[in-house]
Coordinates of C-alpha atoms in Angstrom, one line a residue:
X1473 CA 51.9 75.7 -123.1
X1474 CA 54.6 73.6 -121.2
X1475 CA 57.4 71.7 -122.8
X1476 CA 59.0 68.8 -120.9
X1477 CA 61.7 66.8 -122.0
X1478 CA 60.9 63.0 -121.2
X1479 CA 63.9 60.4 -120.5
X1480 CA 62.1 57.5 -118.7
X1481 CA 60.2 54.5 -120.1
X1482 CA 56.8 55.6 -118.0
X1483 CA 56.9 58.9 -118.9
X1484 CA 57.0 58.1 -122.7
X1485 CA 54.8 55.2 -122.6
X1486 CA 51.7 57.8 -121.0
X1487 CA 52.1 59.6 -123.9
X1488 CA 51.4 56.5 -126.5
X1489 CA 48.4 58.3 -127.9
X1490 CA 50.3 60.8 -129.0
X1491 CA 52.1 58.2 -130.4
X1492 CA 49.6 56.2 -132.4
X1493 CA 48.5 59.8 -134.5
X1494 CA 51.4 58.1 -136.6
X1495 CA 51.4 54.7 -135.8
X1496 CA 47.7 53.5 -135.3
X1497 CA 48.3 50.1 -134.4
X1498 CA 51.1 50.3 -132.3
X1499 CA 50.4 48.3 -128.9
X1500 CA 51.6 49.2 -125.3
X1501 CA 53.9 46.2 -125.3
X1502 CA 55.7 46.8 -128.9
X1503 CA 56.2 50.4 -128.0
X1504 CA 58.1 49.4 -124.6
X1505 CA 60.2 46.9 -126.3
X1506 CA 61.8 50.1 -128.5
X1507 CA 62.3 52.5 -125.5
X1508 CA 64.1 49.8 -123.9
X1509 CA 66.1 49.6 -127.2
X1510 CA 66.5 52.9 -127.7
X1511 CA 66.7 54.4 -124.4
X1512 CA 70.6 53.5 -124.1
X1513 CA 71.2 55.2 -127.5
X1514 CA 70.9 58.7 -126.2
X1515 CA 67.0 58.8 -126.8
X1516 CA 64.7 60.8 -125.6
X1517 CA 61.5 63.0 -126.0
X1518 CA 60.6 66.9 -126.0
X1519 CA 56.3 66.5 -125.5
X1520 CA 54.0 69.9 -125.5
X1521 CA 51.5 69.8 -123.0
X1522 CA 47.9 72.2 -123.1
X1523 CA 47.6 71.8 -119.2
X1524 CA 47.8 67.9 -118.8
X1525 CA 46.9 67.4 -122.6
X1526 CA 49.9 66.0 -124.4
X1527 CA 49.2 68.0 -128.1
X1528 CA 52.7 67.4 -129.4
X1529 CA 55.6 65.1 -129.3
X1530 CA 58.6 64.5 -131.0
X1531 CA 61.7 61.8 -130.0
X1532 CA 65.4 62.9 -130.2
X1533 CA 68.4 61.1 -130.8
X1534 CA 72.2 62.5 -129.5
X1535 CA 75.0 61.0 -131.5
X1536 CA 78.7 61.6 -133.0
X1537 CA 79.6 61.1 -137.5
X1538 CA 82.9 61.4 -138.1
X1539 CA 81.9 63.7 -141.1
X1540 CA 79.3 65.8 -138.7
X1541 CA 81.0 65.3 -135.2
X1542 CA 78.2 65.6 -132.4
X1543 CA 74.4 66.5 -133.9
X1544 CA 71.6 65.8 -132.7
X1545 CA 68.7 63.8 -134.9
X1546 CA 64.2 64.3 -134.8
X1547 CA 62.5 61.3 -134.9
X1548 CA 58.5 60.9 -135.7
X1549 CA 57.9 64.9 -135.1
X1550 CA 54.0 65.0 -134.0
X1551 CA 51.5 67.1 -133.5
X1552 CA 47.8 66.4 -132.6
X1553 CA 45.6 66.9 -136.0
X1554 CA 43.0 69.3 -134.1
X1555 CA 46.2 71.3 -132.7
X1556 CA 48.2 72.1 -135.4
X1557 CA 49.3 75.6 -136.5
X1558 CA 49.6 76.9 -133.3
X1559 CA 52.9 76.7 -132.8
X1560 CA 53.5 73.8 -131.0
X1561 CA 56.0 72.4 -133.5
X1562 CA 57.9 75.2 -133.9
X1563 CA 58.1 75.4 -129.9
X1564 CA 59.7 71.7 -130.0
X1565 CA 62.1 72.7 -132.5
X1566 CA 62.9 76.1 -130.6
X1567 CA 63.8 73.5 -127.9
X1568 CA 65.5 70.8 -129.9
X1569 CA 67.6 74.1 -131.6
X1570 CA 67.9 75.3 -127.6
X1571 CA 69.2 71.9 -126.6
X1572 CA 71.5 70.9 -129.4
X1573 CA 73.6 74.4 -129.0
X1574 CA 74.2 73.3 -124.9
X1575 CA 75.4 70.4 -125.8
X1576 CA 77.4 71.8 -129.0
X1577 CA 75.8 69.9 -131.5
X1578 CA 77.5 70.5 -134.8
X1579 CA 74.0 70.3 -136.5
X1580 CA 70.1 68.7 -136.7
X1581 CA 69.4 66.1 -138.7
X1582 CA 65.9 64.7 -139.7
X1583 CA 63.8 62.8 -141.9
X1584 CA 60.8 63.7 -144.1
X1585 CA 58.9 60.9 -146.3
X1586 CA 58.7 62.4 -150.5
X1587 CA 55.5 63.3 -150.4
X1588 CA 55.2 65.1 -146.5
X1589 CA 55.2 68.4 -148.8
X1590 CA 53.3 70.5 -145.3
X1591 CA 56.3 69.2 -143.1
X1592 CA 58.6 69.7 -146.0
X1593 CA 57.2 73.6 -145.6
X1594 CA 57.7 74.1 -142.0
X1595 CA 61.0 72.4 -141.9
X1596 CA 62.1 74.8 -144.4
X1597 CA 60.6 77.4 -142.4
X1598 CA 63.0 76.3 -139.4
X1599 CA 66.0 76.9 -141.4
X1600 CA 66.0 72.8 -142.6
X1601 CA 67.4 72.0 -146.0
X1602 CA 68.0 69.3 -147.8
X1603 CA 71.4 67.9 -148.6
X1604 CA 70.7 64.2 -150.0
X1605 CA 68.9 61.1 -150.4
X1606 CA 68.3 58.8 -147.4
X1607 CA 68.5 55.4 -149.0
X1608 CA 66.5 52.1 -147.8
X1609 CA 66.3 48.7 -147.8
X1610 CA 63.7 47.1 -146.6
X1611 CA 64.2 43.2 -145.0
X1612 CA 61.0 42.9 -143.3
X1613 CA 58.1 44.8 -144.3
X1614 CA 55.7 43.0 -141.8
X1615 CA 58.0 44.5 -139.1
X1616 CA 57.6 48.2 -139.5
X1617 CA 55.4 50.2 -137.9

């Protein structure tokens, strides 16, 4: 197992597979569009390789609340369907734990839809807790992904 932290448009766009376990129809062109949205923002990506076989990937935002100070937040945590439980997720957020203590990260935030009651287990397992409600409202439904 190797875990690499990506920062560059190229080295995130190879790894678009990865990316389409969660978002089937995303294209080449739609995904570029958001790293060179997001990429500015202080995102990046922690991807677990089996040799040159990306089997997990997960993006990472760095940002400042005034009620949290500095934390860092997961974004679309992913692991490869025939590689699961094998501790490829926990080894990215070993890493994300790792990275956000160097840069002295108050805390790690992240999202889980209602019903995601397996992630809701291993997020748990990671020392995760709840603490509220994250609230939508949706403008454009044909726009998400």
């Amino acid at each position: 197992m190797k875990i690499i932290e990506l920062s560059t448009i190229p080295e995130m766009l190879a790894q678009i597979d990865m990316m389409r376990h969660l978002y089937p129809t995303f294209t080449l062109e739609k995904y570029e569009s958001y790293l060179e949205e997001m990429i500015p923002h202080n995102y990046k990506q922690v991807a677990v390789f089996e040799g040159e076989i990306c089997v997990g990937i997960s993006g990472f935002w760095t940002g400042t609340k005034l009620w949290s100070g500095k934390y860092i937040e997961i974004d679309n945590f992913i692991v490869h369907p025939e590689h699961r439980s094998k501790g490829y997720a926990k080894a990215m957020t070993d890493y994300i734990d790792i990275k956000a203590k160097e840069i002295n990260c108050t805390m790690i935030v992240l999202d889980a839809f209602n019903g995601n009651y397996i992630a809701h287990r291993f997020y748990y397992n990671q020392g995760f807790e709840p603490r509220g409600f994250h609230f939508l409202k949706i403008l454009n439904e044909a726009g998400l992904s």
